Short mmCIF file of C-alpha atoms (C1' of nucleotides) in Angstrom, two decimals:
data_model
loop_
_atom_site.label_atom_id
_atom_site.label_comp_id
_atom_site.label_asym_id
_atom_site.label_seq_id
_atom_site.Cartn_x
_atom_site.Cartn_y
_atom_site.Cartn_z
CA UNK A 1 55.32 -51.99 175.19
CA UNK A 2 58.15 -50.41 173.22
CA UNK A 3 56.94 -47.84 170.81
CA UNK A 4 56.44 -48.19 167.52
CA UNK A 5 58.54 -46.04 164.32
CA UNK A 6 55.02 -44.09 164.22
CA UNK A 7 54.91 -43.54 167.86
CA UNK A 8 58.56 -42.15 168.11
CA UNK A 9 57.65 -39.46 165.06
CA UNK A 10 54.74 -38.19 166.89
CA UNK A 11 56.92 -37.93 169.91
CA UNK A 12 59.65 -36.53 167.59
CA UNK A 13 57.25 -33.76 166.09
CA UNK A 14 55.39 -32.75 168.91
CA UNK A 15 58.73 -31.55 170.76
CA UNK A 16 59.99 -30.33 167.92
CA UNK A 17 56.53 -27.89 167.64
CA UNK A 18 56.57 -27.20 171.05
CA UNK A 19 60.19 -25.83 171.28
CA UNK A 20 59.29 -23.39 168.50
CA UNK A 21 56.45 -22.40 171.05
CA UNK A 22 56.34 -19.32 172.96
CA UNK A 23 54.09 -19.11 175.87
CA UNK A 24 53.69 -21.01 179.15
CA UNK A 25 51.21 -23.18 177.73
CA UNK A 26 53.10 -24.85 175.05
CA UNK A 27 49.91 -26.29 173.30
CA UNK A 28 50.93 -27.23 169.72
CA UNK A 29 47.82 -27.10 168.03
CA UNK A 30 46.51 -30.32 165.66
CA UNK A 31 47.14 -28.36 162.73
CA UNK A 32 50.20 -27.79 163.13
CA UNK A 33 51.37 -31.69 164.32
CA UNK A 34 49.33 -33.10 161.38
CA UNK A 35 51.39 -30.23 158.81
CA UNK A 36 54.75 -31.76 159.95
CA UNK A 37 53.93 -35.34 159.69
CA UNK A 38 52.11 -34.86 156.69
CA UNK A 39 49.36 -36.85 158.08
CA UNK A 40 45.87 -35.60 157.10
CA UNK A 41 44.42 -33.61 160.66
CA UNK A 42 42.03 -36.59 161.30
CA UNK A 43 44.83 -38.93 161.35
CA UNK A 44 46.80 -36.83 163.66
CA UNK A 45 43.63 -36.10 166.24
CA UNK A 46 43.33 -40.17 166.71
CA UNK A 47 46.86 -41.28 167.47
CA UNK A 48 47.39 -38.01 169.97
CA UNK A 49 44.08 -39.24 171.69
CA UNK A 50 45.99 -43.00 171.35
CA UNK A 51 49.53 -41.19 172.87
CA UNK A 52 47.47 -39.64 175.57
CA UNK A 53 45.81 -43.03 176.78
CA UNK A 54 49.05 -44.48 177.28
CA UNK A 55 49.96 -41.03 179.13
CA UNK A 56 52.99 -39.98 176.95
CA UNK A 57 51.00 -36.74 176.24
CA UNK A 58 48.29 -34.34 177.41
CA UNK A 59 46.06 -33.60 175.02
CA UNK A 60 43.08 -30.85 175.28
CA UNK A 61 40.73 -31.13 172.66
CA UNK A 62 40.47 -28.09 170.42
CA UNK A 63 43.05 -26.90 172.13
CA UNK A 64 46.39 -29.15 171.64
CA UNK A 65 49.14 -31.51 172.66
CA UNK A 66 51.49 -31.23 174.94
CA UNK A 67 53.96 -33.97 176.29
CA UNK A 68 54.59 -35.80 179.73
CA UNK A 69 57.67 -36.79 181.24
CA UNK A 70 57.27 -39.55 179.98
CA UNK A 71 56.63 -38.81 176.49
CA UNK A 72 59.03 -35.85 176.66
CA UNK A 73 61.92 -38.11 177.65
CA UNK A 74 60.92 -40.51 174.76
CA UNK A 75 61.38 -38.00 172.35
CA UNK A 76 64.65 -36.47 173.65
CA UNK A 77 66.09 -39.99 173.31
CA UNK A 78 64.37 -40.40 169.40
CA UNK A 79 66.72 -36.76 169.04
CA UNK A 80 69.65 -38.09 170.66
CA UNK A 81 69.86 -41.58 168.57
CA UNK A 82 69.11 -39.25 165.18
CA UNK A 83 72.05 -36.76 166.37
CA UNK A 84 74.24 -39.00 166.86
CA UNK A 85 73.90 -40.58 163.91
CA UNK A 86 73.93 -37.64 162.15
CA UNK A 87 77.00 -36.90 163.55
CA UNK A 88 78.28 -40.45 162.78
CA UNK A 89 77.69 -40.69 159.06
CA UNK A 90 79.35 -36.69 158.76
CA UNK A 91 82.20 -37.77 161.04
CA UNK A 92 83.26 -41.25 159.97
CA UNK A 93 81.63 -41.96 157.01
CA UNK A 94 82.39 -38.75 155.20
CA UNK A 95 79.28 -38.11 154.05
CA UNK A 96 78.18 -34.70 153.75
CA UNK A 97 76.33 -32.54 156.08
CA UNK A 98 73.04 -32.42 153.62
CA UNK A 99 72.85 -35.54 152.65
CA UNK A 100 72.75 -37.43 155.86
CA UNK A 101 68.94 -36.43 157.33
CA UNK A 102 67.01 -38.53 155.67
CA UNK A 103 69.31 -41.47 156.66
CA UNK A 104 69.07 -40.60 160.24
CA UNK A 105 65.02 -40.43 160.31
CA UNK A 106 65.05 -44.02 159.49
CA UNK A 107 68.17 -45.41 161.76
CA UNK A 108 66.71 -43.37 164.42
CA UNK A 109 63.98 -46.07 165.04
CA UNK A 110 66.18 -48.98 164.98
CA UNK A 111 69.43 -48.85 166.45
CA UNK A 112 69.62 -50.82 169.49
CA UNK A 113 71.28 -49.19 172.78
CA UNK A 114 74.13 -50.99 173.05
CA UNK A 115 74.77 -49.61 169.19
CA UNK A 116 73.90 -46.17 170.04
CA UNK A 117 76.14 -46.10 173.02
CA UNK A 118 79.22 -47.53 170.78
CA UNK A 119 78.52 -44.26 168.44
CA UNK A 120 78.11 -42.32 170.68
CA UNK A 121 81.68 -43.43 172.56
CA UNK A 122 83.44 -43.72 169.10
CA UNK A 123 82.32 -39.86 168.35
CA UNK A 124 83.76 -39.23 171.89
CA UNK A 125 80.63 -38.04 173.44
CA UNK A 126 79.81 -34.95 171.14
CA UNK A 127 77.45 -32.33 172.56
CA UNK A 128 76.20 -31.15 169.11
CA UNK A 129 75.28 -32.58 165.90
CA UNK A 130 76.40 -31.55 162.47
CA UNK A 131 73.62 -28.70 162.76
CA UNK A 132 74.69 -27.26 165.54
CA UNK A 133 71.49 -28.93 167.28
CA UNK A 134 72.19 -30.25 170.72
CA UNK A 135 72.40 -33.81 171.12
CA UNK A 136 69.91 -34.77 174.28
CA UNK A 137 71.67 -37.44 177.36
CA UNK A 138 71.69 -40.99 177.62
CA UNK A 139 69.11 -40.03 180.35
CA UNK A 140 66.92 -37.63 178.15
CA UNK A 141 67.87 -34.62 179.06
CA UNK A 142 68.58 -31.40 176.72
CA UNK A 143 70.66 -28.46 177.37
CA UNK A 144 68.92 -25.32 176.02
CA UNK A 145 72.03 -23.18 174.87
CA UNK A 146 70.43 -19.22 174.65
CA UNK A 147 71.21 -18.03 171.31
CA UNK A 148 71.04 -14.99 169.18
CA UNK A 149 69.45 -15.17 165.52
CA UNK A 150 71.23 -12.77 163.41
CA UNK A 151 67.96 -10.96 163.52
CA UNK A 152 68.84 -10.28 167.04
CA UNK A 153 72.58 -10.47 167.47
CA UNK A 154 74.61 -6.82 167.68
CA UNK A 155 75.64 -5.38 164.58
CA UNK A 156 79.37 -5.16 163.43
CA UNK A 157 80.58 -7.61 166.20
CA UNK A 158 81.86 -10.79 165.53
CA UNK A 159 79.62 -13.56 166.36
CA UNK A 160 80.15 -17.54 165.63
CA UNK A 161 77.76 -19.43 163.71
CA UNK A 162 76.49 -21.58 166.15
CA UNK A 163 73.23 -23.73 165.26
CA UNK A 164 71.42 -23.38 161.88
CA UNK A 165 68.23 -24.62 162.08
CA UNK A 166 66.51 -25.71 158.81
CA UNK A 167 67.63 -29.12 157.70
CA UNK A 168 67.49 -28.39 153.52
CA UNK A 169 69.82 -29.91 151.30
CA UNK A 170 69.89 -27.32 149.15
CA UNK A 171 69.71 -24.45 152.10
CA UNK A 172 72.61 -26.51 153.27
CA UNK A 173 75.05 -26.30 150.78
CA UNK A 174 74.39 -22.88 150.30
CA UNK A 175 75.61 -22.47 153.60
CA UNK A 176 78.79 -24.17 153.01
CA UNK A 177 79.06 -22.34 149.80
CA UNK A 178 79.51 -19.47 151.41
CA UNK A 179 81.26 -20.56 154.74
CA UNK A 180 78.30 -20.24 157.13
CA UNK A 181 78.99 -23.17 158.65
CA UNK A 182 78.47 -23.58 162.39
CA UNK A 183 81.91 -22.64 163.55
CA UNK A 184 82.59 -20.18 161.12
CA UNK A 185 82.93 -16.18 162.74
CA UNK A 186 81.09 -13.82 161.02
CA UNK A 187 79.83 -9.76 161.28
CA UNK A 188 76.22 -8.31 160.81
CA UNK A 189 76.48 -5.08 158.84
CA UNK A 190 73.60 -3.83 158.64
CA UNK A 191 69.73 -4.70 158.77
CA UNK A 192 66.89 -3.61 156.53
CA UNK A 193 63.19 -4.17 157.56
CA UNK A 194 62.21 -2.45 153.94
CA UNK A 195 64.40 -5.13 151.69
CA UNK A 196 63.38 -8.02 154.14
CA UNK A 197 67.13 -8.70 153.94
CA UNK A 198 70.24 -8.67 156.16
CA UNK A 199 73.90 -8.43 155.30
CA UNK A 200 77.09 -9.81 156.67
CA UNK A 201 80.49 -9.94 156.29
CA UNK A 202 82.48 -13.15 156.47
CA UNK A 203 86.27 -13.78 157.75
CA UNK A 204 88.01 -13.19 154.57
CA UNK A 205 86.11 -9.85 154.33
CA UNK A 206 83.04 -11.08 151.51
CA UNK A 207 79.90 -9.64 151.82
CA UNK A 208 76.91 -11.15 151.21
CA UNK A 209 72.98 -10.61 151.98
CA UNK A 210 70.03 -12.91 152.67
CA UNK A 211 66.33 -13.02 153.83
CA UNK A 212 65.49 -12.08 156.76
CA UNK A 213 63.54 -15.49 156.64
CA UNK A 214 66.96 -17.02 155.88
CA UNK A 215 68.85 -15.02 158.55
CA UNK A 216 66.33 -16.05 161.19
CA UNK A 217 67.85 -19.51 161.34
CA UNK A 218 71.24 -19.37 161.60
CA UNK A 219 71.78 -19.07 165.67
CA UNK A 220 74.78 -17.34 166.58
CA UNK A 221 76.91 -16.62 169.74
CA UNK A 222 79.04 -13.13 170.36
CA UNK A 223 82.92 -14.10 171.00
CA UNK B 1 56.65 -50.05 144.59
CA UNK B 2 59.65 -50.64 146.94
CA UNK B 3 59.20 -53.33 148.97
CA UNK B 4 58.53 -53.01 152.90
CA UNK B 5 60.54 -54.96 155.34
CA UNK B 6 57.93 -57.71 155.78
CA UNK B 7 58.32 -58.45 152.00
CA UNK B 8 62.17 -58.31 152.47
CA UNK B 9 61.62 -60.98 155.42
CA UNK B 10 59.55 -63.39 153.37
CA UNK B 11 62.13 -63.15 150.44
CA UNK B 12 65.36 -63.76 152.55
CA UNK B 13 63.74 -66.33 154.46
CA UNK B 14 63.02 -68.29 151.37
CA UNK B 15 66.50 -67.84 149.69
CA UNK B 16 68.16 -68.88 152.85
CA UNK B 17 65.75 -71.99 153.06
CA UNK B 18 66.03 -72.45 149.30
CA UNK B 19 69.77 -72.87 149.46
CA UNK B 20 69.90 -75.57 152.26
CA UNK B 21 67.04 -77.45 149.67
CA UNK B 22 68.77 -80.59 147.81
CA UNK B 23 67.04 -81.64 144.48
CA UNK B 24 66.49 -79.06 141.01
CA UNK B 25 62.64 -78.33 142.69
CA UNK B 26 64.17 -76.18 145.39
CA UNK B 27 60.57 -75.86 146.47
CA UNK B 28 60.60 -74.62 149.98
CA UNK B 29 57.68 -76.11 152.01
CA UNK B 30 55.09 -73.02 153.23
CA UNK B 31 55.93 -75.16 157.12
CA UNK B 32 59.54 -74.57 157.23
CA UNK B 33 58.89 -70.82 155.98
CA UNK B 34 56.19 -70.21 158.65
CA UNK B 35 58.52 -71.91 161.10
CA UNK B 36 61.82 -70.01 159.98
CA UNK B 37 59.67 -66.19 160.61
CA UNK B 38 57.59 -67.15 163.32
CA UNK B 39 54.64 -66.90 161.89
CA UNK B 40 51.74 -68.97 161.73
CA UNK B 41 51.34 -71.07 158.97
CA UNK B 42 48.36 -69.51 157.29
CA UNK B 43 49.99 -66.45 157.73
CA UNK B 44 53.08 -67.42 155.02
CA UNK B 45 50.76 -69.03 152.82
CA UNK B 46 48.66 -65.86 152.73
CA UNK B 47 51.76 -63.43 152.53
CA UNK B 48 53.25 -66.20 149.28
CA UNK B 49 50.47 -65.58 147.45
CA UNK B 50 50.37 -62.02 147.45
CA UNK B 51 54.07 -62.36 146.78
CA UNK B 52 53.82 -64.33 143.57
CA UNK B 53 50.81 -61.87 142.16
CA UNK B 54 53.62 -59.55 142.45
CA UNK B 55 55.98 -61.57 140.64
CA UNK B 56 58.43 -62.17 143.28
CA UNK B 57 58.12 -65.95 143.63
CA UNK B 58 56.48 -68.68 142.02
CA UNK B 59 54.31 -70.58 144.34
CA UNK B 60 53.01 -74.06 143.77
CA UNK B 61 49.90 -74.89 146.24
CA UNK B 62 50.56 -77.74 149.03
CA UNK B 63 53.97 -78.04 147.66
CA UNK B 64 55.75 -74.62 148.45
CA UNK B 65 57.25 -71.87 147.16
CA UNK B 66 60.36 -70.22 145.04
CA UNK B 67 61.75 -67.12 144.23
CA UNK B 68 61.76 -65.21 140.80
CA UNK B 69 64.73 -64.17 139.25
CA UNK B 70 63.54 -60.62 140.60
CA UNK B 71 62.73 -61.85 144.18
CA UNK B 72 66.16 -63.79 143.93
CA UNK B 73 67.72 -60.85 143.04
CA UNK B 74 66.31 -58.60 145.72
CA UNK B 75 66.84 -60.93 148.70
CA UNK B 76 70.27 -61.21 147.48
CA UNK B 77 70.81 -57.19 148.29
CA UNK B 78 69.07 -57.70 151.46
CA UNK B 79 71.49 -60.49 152.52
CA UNK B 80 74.27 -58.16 150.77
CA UNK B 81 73.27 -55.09 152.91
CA UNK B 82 72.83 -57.64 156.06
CA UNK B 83 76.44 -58.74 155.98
CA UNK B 84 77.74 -55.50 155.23
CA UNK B 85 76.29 -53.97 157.90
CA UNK B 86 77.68 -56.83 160.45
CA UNK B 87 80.69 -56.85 159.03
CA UNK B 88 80.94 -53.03 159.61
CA UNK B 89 79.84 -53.21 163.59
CA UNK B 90 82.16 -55.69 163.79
CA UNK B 91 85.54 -53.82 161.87
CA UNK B 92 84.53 -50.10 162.38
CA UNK B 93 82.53 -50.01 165.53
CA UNK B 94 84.25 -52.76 167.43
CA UNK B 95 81.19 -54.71 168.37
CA UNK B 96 81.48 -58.68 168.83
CA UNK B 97 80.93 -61.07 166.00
CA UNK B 98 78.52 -62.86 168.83
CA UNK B 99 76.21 -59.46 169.24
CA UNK B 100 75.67 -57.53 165.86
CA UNK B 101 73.32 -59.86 164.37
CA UNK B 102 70.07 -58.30 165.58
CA UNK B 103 71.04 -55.03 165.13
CA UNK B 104 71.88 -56.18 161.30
CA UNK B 105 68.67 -57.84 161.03
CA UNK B 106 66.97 -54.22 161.87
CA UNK B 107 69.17 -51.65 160.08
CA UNK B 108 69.15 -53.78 156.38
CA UNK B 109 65.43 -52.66 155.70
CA UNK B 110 66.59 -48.97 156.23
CA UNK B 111 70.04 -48.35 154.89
CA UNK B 112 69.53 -46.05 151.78
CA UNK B 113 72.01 -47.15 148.58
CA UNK B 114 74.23 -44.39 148.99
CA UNK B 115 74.92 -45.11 152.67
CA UNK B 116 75.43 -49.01 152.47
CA UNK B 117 77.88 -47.98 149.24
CA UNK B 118 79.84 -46.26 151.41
CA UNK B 119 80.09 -48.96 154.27
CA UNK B 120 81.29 -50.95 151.19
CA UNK B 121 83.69 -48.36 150.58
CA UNK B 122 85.30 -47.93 153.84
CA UNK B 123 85.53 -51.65 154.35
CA UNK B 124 87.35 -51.94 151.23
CA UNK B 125 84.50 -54.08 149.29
CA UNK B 126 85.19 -57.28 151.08
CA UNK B 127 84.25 -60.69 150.26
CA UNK B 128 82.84 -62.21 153.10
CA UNK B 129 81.32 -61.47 156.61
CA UNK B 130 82.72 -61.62 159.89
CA UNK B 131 81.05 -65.54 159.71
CA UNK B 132 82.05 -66.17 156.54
CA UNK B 133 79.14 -65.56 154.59
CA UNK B 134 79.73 -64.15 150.96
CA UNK B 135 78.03 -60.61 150.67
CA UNK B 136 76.51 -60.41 147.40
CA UNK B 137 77.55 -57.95 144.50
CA UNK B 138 75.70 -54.74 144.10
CA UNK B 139 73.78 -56.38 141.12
CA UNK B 140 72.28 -59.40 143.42
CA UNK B 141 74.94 -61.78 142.55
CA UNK B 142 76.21 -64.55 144.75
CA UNK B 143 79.49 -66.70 144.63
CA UNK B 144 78.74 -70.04 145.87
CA UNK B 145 81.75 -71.75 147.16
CA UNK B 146 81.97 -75.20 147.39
CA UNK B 147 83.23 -75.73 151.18
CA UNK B 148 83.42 -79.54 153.12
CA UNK B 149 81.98 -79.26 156.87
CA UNK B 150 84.11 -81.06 159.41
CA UNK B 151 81.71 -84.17 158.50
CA UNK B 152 83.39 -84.12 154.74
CA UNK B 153 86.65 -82.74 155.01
CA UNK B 154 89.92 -84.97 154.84
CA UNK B 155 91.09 -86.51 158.29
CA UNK B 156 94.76 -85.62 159.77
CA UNK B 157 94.94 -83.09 157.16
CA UNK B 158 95.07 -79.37 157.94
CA UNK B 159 92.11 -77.03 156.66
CA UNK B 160 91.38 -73.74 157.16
CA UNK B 161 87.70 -72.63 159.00
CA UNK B 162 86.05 -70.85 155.75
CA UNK B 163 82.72 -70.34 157.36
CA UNK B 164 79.85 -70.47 160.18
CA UNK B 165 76.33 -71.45 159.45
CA UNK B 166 74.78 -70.60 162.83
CA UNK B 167 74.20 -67.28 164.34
CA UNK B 168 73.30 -68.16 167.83
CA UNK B 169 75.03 -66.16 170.34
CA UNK B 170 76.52 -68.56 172.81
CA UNK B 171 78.06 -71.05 169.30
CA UNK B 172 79.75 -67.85 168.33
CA UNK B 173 81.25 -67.50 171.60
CA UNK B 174 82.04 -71.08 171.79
CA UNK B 175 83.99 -70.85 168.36
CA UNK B 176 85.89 -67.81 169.98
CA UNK B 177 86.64 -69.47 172.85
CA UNK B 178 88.23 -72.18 171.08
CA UNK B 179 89.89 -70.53 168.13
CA UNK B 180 87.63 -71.97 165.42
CA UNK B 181 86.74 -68.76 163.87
CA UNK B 182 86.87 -67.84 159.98
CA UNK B 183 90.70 -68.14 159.43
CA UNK B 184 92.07 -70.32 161.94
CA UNK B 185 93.92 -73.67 160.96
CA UNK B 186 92.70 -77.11 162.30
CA UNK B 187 92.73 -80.56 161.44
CA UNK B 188 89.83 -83.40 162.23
CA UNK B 189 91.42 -86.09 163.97
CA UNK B 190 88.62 -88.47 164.09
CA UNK B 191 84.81 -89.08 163.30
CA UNK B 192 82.77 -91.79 165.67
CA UNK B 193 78.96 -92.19 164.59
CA UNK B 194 78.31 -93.94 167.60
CA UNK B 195 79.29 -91.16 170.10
CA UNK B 196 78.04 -88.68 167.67
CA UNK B 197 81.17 -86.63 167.74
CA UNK B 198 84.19 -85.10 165.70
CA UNK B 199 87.69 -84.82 167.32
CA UNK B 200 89.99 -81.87 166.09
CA UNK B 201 93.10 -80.14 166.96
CA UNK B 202 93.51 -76.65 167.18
CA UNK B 203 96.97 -75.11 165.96
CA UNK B 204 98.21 -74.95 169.30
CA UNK B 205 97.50 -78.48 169.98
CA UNK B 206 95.01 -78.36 172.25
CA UNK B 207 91.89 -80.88 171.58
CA UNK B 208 88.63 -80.41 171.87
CA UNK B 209 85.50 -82.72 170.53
CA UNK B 210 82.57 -81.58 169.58
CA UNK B 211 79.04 -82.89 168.49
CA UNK B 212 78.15 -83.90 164.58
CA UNK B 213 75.55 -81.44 164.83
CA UNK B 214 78.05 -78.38 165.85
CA UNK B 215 80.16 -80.01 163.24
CA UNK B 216 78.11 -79.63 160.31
CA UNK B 217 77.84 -75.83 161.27
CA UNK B 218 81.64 -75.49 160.62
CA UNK B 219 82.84 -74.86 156.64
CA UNK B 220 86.51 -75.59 155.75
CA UNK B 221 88.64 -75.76 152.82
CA UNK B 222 91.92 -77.75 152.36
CA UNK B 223 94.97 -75.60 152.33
"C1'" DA C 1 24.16 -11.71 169.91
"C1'" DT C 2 24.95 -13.76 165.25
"C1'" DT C 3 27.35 -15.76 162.06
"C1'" DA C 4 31.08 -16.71 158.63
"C1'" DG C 5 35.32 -18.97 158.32
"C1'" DA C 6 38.78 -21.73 160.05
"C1'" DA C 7 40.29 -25.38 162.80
"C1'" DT C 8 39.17 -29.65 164.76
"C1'" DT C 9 36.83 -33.93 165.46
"C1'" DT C 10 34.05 -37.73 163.92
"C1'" DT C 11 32.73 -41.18 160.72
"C1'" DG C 12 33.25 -44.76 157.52
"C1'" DA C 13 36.30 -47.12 154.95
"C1'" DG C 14 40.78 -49.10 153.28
"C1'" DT C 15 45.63 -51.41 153.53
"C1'" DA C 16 49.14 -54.41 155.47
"C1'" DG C 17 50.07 -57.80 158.38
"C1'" DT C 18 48.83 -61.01 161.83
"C1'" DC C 19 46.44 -65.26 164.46
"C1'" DA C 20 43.42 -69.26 165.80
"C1'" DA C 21 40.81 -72.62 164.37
"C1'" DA C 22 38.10 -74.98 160.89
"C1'" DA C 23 38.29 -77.13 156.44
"C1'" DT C 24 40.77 -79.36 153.02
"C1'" DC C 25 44.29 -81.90 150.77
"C1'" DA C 26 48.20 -85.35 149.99
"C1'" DC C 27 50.19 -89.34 150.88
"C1'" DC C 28 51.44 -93.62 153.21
"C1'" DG C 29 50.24 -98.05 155.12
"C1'" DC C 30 47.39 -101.64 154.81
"C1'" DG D 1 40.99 -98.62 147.46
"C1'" DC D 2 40.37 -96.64 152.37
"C1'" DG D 3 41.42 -94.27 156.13
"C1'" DG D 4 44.29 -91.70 159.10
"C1'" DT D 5 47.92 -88.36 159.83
"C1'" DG D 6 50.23 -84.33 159.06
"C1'" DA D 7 50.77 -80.41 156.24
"C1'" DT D 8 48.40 -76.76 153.98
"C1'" DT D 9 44.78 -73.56 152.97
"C1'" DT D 10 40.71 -71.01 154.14
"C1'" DT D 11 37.94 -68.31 157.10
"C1'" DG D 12 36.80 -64.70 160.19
"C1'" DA D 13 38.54 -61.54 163.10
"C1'" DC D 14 41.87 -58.21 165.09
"C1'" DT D 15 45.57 -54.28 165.44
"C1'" DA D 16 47.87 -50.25 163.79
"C1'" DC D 17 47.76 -46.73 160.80
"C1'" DT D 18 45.88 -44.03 157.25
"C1'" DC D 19 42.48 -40.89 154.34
"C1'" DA D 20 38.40 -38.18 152.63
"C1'" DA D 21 34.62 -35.99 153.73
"C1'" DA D 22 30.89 -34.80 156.89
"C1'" DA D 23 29.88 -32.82 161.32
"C1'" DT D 24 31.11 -30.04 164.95
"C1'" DT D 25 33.21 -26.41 167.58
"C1'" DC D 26 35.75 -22.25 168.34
"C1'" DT D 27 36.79 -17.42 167.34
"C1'" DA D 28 36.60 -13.12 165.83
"C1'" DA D 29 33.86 -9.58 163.26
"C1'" DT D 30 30.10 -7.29 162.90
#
DNA sequence: ATTAGAATTTTGAGTAGTCAAAATCACCGC
DNA sequence: GCGGTGATTTTGACTACTCAAAATTCTAAT
C-alpha cells in the first residue's frame, strides 16, 4: 500500500517537529502536528492513531508521536524528492529561490523514481537544497551537519551562511536583498539581549541588524 | 472553486473521446467514459451529473455527455500542461518518448501557472509533443490539423509521420525501432484488406508491414 | 489534595469519490 | 406491438479525510 499525499505530509511534519526537538524522547506533541498541518487537533489525533496501526509511527496518547524506521525513512525520502526539486526549478528553471516551495510541496507527492533519480543525476547529485537544507539519500538517510546560529557563532569572525531555515517568500528575499544568502561570508559584531537584536557586517563592509528571532535561523559555519 | 484532479480526469477523458466522435452530436456515451477511466459505470454517470450542475458539461440522460465551452476550455489546459510536461522529460531531462507518459499524467494536476509558463519558456513555446500532439494555447485553444493515417494517405508517394495516436509503451518502442517517429519520411507501398495489412518503406529502404489497426495509429502529411 | 486551565481525545457529522448490484430504459427484431 | 438485450441509472454502502464541539485527561498552582 503506497501512501497517500496525506500520509506523506504527516510523515513530512512529524520529522520536521521532531528535529526541532530537544530531548531523548522526541515526542512531538498533537498540538503541535495539528498547528503545522493546519488540521484541527481532532483531525490530527485520528490519522496518527491510523499511521501508528500501519506501524510508521509510535504514538503515546497524551503524550505524542514519534516515528519508526519505517515511517522515518518515508519521510526522509518525501524531503529528498521536495529538495531536489527545489533545487531543480532554482537550478534549471531559473526560478527564484522564494518562489519555488510551494511548487515542490505538491511535486513532492508525485514524481515517480525513475524521474526523481534523472533530477537528481542532472543536478549532479547535490547535497543541499537551495536553503541550505540537506537533501536525505536515495536510501533515506540524512546527514546532520552541526551548525552554529548566529545566536551562537563567535563574534567578529568570519562565518559562512550555511542553512537558513524559514522558508518565507518575503523573509527570503530579504535575505538576498541584503546578500545573506547561504554561501555568502559574513561577521557578528555584536549581540544585544536588551534590543532583542544582533548585528553583522557583510563582505563589502555594510552593516546591518536583525531580530534575534530572525538571527536564530540563519545557520552558519566558522571558515 | 478550482477543480481537483478527478474533475480534470472526467473533463480530458471526455474531450479526448469527444474528438474521436463523428457526427455534430459529439455526445460521448457515459460506457466509453466509464471504460476510458476505469471506473464503473455508475460511477461516471454519477460524477457527469455533478459535473453539468457545475456547468462544465451538458449531459443528456441515456445518451451521454459533452463539454461546455468552460469545461472545453479547461481540459484543453490540462491536455496543454500534459504535453508540455512530456515534451519537457523528453527534451530537458532526457527521458524516453516510450516512459514519460505516466509521470505526465501525475504532474499536470499539480504544476502551478507560473511553473508550466516557464517549461513553455525554456522549450521555446513549441507546437507539438514528442508524439505529435498539438499542445494547446495558454487560452484553451486547439489547432486541429487535418492529417491522413497510413489508411488515407496517397500510395508510392512520400509523406512525412506528423503524429502518434497511441501511448502504449511497447508501440512507441516499436515506432523507434523502425524509424516511424514524428519527422521521419516514408511512403505506403501497398494496402491488402484481406491480410489486414499496410506495406511501407522506410527512407533507408528497408520494408516493414504492419497491421491496419497499427496503421490507423500513424498521422502523415504529404510533403 | 483540589481544582482551574490547557491540551487531548472522542463523538457525530459532512464531503468527495468509489463500487456492486438492482432497477430501469432504449431500441431492434420479429 | 412485444419482448429481449445491452446500456444506463439508481441505490446502498464503503473509504479517506476533515471539522466543530463535547468529554476527558493531564499538569501545575494553591
Amino acid at each position: 500500500m503506497l501512501p497517500s499525499s496525506t500520509v506523506e505530509n504527516y510523515l513530512k511534519a512529524i520529522f520536521l517537529g521532531q528535529s526541532q526537538l530537544t530531548g531523548a524522547q522526541r515526542l512531538l506533541p498533537m498540538g503541535q502536528l495539528a498547528l503545522s498541518l493546519g488540521v484541527a487537533p481532532g483531525t490530527a489525533t485520528t490519522m496518527v492513531k491510523a499511521l501508528a496501526e500501519s506501524g510508521l509511527v509510535e504514538y503515546e496518547p497524551y503524550n505524542g508521536v514519534r516515528l519508526s524506521g519505517a515511517g522515518s525513512r518515508l519521510a526522509a525520502l518525501v524531503l529528498r524528492r521536495h529538495r531536489l526539486i527545489e533545487l531543480f526549478l532554482v537550478q534549471v528553471l531559473g526560478m527564484r529561490w522564494d518562489e519555488v516551495h510551494d511548487d515542490a510541496e505538491q511535486l513532492e507527492h508525485v514524481v515517480s523514481e525513475r524521474l526523481i533519480e534523472r533530477i537528481d543525476e542532472v543536478l549532479g547529485h547535490p547535497e543541499v537544497d537551495p536553503h541550505g537544507d540537506p537533501i536525505p539519500s536515495r536510501e533515506g538517510e540524512v546527514v546532520w551537519r552541526a551548525l552554529d546560529s548566529l545566536l551562537t557563532c563567535p563574534l567578529h569572525t568570519p562565518v559562512t551562511v550555511m542553512r537558513v531555515t524559514d522558508q518565507d517568500a518575503a523573509f527570503l528575499r530579504f535575505l538576498e536583498k541584503h546578500d545573506l544568502k547561504p554561501g555568502q561570508s559574513i561577521e557578528v559584531e555584536a549581540r544585544d539581549e536588551v534590543s532583542d537584536s544582533v548585528s553583522l557586517k557583510g563582505k563589502t563592509d555594510q552593516r546591518i541588524t536583525i531580530g534575534m528571532r530572525a538571527a536564530s535561523k540563519l545557520l552558519v559555519e566558522v571558515r
